[in-house]
XYZ file of C-alpha atoms in Angstrom:
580
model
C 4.901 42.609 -2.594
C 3.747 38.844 -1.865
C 6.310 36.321 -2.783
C 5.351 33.561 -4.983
C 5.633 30.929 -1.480
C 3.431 33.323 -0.066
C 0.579 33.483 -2.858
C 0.700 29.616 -2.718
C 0.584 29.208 0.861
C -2.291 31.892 1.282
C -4.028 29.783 -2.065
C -3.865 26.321 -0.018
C -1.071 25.102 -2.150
C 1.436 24.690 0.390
C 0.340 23.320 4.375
C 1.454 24.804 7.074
C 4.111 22.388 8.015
C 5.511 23.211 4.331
C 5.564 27.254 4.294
C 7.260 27.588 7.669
C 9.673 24.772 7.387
C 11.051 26.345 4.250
C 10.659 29.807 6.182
C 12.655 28.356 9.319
C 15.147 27.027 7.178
C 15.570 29.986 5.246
C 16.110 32.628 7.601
C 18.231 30.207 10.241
C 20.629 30.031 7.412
C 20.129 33.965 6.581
C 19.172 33.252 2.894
C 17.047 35.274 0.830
C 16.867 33.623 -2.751
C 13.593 33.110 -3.146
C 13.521 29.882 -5.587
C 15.321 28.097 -2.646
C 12.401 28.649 -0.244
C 10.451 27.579 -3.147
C 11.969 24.530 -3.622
C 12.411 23.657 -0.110
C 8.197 24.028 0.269
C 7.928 22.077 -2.849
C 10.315 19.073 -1.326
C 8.226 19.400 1.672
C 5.236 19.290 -0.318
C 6.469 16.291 -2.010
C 7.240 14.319 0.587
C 3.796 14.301 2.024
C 2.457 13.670 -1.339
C 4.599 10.423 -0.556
C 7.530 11.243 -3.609
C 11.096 11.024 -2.246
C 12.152 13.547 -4.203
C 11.004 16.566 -6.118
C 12.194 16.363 -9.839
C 13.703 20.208 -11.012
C 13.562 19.044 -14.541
C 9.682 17.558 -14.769
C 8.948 20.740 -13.314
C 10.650 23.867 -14.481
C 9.005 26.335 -16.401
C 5.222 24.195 -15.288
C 2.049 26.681 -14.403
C 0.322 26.251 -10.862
C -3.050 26.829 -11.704
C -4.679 28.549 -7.950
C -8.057 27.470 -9.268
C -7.153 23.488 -8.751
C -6.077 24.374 -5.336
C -9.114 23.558 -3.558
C -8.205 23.967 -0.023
C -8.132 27.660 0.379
C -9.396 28.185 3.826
C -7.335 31.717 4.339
C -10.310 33.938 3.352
C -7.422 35.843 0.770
C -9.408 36.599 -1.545
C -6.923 35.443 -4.421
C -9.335 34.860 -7.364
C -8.270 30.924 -7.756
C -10.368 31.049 -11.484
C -7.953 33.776 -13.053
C -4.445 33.942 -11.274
C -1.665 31.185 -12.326
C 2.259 31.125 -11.182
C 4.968 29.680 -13.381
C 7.373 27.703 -11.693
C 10.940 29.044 -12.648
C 13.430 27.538 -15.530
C 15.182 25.040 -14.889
C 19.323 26.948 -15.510
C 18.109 29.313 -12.805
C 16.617 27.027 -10.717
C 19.700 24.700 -10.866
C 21.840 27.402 -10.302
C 19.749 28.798 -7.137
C 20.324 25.730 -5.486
C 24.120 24.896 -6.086
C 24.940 27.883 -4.881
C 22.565 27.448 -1.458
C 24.009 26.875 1.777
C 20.998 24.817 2.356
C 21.234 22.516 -0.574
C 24.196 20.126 -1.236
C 25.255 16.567 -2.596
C 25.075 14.369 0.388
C 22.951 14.560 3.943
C 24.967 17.055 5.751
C 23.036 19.429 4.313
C 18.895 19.946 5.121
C 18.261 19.355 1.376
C 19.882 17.073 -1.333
C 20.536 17.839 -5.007
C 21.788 15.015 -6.351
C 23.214 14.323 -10.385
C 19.923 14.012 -11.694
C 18.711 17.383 -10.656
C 16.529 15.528 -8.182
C 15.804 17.465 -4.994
C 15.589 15.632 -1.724
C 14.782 15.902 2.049
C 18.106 15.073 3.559
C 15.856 11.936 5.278
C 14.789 10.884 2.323
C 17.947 10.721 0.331
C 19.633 8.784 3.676
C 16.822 6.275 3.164
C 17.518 5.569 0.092
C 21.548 5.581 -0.327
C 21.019 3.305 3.108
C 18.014 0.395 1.400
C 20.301 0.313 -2.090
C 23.234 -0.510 0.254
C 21.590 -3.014 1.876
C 20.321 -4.879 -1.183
C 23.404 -4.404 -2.719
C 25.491 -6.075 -0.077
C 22.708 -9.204 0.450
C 22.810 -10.408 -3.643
C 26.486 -10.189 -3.048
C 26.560 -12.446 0.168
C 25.688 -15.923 -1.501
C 27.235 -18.115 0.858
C 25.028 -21.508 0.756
C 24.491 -24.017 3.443
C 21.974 -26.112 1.154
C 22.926 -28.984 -1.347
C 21.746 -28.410 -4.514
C 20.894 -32.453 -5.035
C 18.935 -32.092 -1.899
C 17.236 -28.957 -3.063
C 16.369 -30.217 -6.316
C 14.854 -33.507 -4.250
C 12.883 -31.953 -1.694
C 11.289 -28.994 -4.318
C 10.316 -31.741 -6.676
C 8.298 -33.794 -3.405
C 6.409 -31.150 -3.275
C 5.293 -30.413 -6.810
C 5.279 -33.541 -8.515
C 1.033 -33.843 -9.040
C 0.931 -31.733 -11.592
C 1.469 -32.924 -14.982
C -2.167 -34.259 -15.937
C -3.368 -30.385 -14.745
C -4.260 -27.897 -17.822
C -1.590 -26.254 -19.796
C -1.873 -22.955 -18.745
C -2.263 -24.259 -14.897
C 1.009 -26.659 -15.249
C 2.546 -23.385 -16.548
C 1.737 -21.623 -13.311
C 3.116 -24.328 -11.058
C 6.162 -24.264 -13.079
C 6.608 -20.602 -12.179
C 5.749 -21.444 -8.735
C 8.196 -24.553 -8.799
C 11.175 -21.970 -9.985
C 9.961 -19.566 -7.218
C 10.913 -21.763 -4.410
C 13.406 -23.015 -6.220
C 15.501 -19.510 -6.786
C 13.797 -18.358 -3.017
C 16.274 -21.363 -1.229
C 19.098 -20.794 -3.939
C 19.416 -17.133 -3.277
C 19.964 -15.198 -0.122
C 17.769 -12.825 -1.382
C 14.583 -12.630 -3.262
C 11.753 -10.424 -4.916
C 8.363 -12.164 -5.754
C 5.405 -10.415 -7.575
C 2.540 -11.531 -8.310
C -1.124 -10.363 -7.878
C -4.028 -12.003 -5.800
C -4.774 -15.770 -6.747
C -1.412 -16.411 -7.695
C -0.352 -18.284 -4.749
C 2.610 -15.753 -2.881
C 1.431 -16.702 0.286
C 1.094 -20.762 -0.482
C 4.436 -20.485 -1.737
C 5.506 -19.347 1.614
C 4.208 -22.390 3.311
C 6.125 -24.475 0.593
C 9.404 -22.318 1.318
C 9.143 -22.562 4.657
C 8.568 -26.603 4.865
C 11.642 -26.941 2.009
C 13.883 -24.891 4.166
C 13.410 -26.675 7.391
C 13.670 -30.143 5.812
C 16.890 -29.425 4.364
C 18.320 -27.202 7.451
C 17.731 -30.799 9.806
C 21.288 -31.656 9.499
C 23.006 -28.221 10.873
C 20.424 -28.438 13.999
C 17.617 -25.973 14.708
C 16.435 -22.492 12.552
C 14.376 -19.993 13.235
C 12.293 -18.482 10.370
C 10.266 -15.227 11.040
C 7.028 -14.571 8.432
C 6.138 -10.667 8.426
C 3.593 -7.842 6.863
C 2.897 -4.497 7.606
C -0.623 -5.216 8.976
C -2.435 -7.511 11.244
C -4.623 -8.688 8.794
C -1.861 -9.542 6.392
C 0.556 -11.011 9.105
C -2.545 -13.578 9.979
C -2.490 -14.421 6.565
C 1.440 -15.731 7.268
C 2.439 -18.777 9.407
C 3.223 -17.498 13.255
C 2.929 -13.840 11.232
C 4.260 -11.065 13.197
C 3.599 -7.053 11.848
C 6.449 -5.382 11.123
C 5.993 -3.143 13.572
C 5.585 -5.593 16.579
C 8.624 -7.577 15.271
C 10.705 -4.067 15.625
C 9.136 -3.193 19.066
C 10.275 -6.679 19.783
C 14.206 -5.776 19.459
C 14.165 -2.353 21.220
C 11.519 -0.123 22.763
C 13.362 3.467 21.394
C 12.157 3.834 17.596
C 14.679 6.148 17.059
C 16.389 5.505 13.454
C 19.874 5.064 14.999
C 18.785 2.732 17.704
C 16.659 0.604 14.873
C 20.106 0.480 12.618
C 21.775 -1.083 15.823
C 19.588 -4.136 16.533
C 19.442 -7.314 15.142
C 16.580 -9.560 14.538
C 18.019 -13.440 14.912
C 16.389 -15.747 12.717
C 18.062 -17.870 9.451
C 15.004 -17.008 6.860
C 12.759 -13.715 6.867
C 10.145 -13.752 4.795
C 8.482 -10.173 4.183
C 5.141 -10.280 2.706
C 2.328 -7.419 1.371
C 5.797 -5.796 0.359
C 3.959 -2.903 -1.543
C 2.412 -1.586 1.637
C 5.714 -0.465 3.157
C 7.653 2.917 3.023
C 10.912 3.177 2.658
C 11.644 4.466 5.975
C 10.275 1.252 7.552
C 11.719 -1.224 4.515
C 14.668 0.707 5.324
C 15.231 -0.055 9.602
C 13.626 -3.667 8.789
C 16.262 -4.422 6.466
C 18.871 -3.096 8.393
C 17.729 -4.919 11.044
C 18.191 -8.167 9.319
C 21.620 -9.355 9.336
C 23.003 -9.948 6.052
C 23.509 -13.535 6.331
C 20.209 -14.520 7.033
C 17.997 -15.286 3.933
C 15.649 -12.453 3.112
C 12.289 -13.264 0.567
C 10.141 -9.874 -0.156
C 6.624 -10.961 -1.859
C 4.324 -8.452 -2.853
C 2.538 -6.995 -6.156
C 4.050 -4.695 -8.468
C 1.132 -3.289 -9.857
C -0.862 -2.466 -6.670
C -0.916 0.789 -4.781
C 2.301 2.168 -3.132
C 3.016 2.768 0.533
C 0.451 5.503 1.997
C 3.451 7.056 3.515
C 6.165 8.081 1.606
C 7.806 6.251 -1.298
C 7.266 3.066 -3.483
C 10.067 1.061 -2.684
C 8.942 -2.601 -3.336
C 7.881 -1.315 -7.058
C 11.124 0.740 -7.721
C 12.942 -2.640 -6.334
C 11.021 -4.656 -9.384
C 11.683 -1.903 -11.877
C 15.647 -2.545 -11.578
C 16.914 -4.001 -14.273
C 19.982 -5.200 -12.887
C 17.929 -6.777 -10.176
C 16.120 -9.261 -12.873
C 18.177 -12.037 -11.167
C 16.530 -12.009 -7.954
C 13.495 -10.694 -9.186
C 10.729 -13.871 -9.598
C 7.261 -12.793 -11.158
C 3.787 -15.454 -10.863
C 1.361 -14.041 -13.621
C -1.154 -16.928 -13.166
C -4.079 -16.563 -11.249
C -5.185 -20.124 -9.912
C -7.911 -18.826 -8.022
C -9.835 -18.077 -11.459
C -7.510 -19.350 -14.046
C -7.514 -17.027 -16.600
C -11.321 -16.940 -17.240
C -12.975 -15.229 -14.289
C -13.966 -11.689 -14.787
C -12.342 -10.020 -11.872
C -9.558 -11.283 -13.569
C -10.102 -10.216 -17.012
C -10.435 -6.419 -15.634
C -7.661 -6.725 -13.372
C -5.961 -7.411 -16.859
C -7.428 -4.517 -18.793
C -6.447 -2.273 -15.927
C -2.582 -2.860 -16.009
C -2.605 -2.823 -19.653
C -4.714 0.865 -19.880
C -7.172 -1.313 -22.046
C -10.208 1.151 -21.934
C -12.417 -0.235 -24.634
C -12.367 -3.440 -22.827
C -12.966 -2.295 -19.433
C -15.965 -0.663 -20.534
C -16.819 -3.937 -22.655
C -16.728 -6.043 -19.834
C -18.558 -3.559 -17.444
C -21.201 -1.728 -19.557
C -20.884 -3.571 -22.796
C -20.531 -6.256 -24.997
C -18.933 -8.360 -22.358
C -20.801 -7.641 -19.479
C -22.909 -10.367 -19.181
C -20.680 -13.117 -19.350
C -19.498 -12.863 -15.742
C -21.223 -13.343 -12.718
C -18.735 -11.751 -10.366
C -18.731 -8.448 -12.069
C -21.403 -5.545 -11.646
C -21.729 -1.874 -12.690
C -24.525 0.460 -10.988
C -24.237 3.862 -12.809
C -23.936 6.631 -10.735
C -23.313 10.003 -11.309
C -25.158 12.032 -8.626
C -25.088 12.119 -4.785
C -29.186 11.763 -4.746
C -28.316 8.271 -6.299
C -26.346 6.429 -3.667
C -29.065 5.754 -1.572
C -31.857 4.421 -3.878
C -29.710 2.426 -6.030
C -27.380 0.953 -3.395
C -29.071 0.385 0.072
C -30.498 -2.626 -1.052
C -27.328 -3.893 -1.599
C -25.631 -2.683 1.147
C -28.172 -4.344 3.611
C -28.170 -7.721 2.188
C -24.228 -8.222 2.460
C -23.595 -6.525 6.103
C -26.773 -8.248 7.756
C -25.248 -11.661 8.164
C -22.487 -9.593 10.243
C -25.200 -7.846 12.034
C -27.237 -10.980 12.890
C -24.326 -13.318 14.280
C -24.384 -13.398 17.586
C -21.235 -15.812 17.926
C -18.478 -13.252 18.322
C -15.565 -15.066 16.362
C -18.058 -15.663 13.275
C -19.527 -12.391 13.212
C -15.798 -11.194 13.092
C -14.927 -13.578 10.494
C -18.388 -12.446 8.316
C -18.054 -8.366 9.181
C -14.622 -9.306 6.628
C -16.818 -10.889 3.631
C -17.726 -7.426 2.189
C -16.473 -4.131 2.407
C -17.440 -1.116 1.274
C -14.417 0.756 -0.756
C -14.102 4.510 -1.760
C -11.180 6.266 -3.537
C -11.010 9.334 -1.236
C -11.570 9.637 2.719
C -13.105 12.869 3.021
C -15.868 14.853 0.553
C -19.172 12.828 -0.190
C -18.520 10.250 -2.099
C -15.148 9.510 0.850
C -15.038 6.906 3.200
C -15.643 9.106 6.192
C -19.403 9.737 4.918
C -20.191 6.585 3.072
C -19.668 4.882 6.545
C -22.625 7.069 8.100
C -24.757 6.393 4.950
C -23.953 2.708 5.755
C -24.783 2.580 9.095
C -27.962 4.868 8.748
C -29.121 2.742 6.370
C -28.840 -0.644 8.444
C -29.785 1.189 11.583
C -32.994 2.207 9.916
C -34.233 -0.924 8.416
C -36.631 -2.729 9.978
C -37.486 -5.450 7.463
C -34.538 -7.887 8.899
C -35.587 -7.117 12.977
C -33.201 -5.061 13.954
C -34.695 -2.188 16.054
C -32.137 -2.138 18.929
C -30.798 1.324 19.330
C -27.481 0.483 19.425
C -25.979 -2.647 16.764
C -22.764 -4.068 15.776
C -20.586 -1.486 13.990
C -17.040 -1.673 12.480
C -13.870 0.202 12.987
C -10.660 0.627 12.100
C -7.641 1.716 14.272
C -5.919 4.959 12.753
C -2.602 5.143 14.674
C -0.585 2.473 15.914
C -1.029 1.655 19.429
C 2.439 -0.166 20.869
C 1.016 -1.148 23.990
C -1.910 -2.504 22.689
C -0.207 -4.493 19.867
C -2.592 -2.664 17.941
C -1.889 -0.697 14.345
C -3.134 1.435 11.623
C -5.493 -0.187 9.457
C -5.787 -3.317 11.814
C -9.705 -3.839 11.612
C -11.815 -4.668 14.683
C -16.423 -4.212 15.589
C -17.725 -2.327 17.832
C -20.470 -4.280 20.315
C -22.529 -3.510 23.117
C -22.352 -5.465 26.344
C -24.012 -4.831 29.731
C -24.629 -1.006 28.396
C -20.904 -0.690 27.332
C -19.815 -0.085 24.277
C -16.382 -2.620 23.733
C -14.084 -3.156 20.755
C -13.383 -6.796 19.494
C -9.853 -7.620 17.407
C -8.657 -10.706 16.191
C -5.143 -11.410 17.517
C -2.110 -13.234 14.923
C -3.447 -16.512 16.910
C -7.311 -16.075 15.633
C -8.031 -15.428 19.463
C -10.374 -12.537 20.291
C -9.123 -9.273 22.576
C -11.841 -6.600 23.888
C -10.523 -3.228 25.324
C -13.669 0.070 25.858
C -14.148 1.995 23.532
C -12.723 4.714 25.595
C -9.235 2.796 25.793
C -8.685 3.466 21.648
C -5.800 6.218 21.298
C -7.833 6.985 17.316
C -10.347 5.190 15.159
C -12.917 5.331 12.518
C -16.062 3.792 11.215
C -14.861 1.262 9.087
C -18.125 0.153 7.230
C -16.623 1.672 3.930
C -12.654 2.410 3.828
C -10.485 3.790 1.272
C -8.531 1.273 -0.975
C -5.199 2.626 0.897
C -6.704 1.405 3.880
C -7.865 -2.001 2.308
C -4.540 -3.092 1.413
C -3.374 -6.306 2.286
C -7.082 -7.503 3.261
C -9.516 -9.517 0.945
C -13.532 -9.509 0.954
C -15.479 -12.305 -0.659
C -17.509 -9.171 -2.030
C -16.001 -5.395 -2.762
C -18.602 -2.683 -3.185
C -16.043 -0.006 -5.142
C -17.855 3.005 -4.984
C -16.060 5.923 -7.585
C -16.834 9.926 -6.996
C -18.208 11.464 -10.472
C -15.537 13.462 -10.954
C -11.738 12.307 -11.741
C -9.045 13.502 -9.284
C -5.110 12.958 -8.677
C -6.250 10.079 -6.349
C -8.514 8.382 -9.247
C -5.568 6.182 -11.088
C -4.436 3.075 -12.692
C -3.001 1.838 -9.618
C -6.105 2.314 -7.625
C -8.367 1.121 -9.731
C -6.436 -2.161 -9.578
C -6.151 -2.511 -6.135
C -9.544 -1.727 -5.464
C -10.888 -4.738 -8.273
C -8.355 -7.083 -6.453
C -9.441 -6.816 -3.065
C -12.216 -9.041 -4.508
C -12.062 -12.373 -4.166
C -15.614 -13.332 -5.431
C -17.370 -10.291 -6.617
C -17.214 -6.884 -7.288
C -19.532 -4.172 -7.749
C -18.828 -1.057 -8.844
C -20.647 2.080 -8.512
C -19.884 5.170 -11.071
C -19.763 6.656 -13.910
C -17.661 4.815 -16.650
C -15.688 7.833 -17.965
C -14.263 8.595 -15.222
C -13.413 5.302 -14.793
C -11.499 5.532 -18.647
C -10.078 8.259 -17.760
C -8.617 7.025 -14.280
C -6.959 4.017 -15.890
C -4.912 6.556 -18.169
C -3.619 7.832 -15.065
C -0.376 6.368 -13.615
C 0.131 6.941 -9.512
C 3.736 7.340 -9.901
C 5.916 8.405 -7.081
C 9.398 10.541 -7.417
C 11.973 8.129 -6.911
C 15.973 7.631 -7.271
C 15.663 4.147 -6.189
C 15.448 2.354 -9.339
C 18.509 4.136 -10.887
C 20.660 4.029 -7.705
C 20.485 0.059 -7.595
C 21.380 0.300 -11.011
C 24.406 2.863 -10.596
C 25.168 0.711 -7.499
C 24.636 -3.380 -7.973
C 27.534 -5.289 -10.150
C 26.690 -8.637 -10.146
């Protein structure tokens, strides 16, 4: 008789990495309970579904319906319309695992149960105990260098123009006034705030406060980070996180990152939201706990594509409200552009005025929002070639390399999932048949200007997931062009590239931390786990003149009443943990 791991495995519930790490585990330590090997392909599971942790209580008792497993490549012949599996109860479950000798309270064991019922891979839960400790330690190291006269001097120099400005604008610079102002008080600080309200301006101002009033104890050194290229360019002298690492040791191992020790008085750590916690974790660590630490990012956007959403569990602490700052205005639009006004509706779940301000009353008041209904396949190419021709063809005419770079970023295609055919994977082809096969702008070469991005970091290169780059032809070779940190231009052959991807549409994962003057959002007709608040948001905010999207508007309702939330003990540990 199949077990109930089994079933789901042979379904295309559980991957293969999940069924036979809980099988190794379970028969290395000779155990034969059943819920445990469960639970341990559930964490697993988890995990790559980017949750920390795996909560027993949400859980127990739920019904895994095979029929929304829609990966079943095993040929099994499970009918996935009729047979369901009910996860067990939560006492038995519980009691299953405390009595495991593969499940205890702390990381000596290969799985965690901690006092919340929350199940953990024992990575995982060591990530997490380790980034609490961290934070914990820097809001208690508040030894200051700085004189508060002199502080109070040097931050009013440098916003002192704006008392004739608007109310609601002088509001904004007052929030961005007590930003720097808390940034150079505190030895650490969290600032949130969504596109247009000035995170990375204030790092400028930061940075020029801080070196004015560091003159008298001699020279600093102040390092500006991201988790991309494209957002470290953003940044003065902006390094990627994982360059600045590679920097400090050339093993990656997680002991060896623990042991070294980036110099420098002030780190500033921007696109916060981007990172995991593993990598939060070793750059923090890395960090000593003197030096001044700022982490800027957005609450409300997308989490980490790997595992965990630290920066937004960070923001959600309640004892952390100290040396959390949030910027709500947008200075880029003020309050009246309509990018803006759905960005709004979107974080507040505000359905009847989404669809106002896309399909109804509303929607002809702005000139930077459009909706193209879609709801079929046959209707991408009719209703949106026109469209996609006009904005790519000033890339695809510029023959100066730097500005054809600089234009290939004015507008991007974006797509909520990367494979099926409404995912990025395909909508790139459609793109690039479409521009290959028009003939009313002169473009009849066989072979034109194409865009990629790199899908696994490349240490040698200095080049990283998501960093974006075009593909050009040159004396019959094919080469790829990349921006460096220093708005210089590297080429490499194609054949060089360890992995990449056509990159004329992306998924809004992928788009994080980069901005096009105009976003083509393109939705699938049918709602998924993907399809959420969060994503929705991010994708609207990549924008930073216009944006189109393409779908159907129910789904759309009914993907802004879905929260991407991510398993977490991060919130409640700083809580448990910080006494200030």
């Amino acid at each position: 008789m199949q077990s109930d791991i089994d079933i789901l495995f042979k379904a295309g519930f559980f991957s293969n990495l999940d069924y036979f790490f809980a099988t190794t585990l379970i028969e290395t330590a000779n155990e034969n309970n059943q819920i445990v090997k469960l639970s341990a392909a559930l964490a697993s599971k988890n995990s790559r579904d980017g949750h920390l942790c795996l909560d027993i209580a949400q859980i127990a008792n739920q019904i895994v319906f095979l029929s929304d497993c829609s990966d079943n490549t095993s040929g099994s012949g499970i009918d996935g319309d009729t047979f369901e599996l009910k996860l067990p109860g939560i006492e038995p479950w519980i009691k299953a695992l405390k009595t495991s000798k593969i499940v205890g309270s702390d990381c000596d064991f290969p799985l965690v149960l901690d006092s919340d019922n929350k199940l953990y891979l024992a990575k995982f839960f060591d990530y997490q105990k380790r980034i609490v400790k961290n934070i914990s330690q820097r809001i208690k190291y508040q030894l200051q260098d700085i004189d508060m006269a002199d502080l109070d001097i040097e931050v009013n120099k440098h916003f002192n123009n704006f008392e004739a400005s608007p109310l609601q604008q002088k509001q904004g610079l007052l929030t961005q006034k007590k930003a720097v102002k808390k940034a150079l008080q505190n030895n650490f600080l969290i600032i949130s705030g969504g596109p247009g309200t000035g995170k990375t301006y204030l790092t400028t101002k930061i940075t020029s406060i801080f070196e004015n009033l560091s003159k008298k104890i001699g020279t600093i050194k102040i390092i500006n980070t991201a988790p991309t290229g494209k957002a470290a360019s953003k940044l003065h002298a902006g390094l990627t996180i994982h360059r600045l690492l590679k920097i400090n040791t050339n093993n990656k191992s997680n002991q060896n990152q623990k042991k070294q020790n980036i110099a420098a008085d002030l780190v500033i750590i921007d696109e916060a939201s981007m990172i995991d916690i593993a990598l939060m974790t070793k750059l923090l660590e890395a960090i000593p706990i003197a030096t001044k630490v700022i982490i800027i990012g957005d609450k409300n956007q997308l989490g980490s594509i790997e595992t965990g959403s630290v920066f937004s569990d960070i923001c959600q602490s309640k004892l952390l409200d100290n040396f959390i700052h949030n910027l709500d205005y947008n200075f880029r639009s003020g309050r009246e552009k309509g990018i803006n006004k759905l960005a709004q509706a979107i974080n507040f779940g505000d359905q009847k005025m989404i669809e106002s301000l896309l399909t109804g009353t509303k929607s002809k008041n702005y000139s930077d929002l459009s909706f193209i209904n879609i709801n079929d396949p046959s209707e991408i190419r009719p209703k949106l070639e026109d469209l996609i021709i006009k904005e790519y063809m000033p890339y695809l005419k510029e023959n100066d390399l730097k500005l054809a770079y600089q234009k290939l970023g004015n507008f991007r295609i974006l797509c909520s999932h990367r494979k099926n055919f409404f995912g990025s994977n395909n909508l790139s082809i459609i793109a690039e048949k479409i521009l290959q096969s028009s003939r009313i702008h002169d473009i009849k070469q066989s072979f034109l200007k194409s865009a990629l991005m790199i899908t696994k970091n490349d240490y040698n290169k200095l080049l990283f997931n998501g960093d974006m780059g075009m593909i050009i032809e040159t004396e019959g070779k094919k080469k790829a062009i990349f921006m460096n940190e220093d708005s210089t231009l590297q080429s490499f052959n194609l054949s060089e590239l360890n992995a990449f991807e056509n990159a004329f549409a992306i998924t809004v994962h992928k788009s994080q931390g980069s901005e096009f003057d105009h976003v083509l959002f393109i939705l699938p007709p049918a709602c998924s786990t993907i399809l959420t608040r969060e994503l929705l948001y991010t994708a609207i905010t990549r924008a930073r003149k216009k944006v189109t999207i393409a779908g159907n508007i129910d789904v759309i309702k009914k993907a802004v009443a879905t929260h991407s939330k991510k398993e977490s003990g991060v919130t409640k540990l700083l809580d448990k943990t910080i006494r200030i």
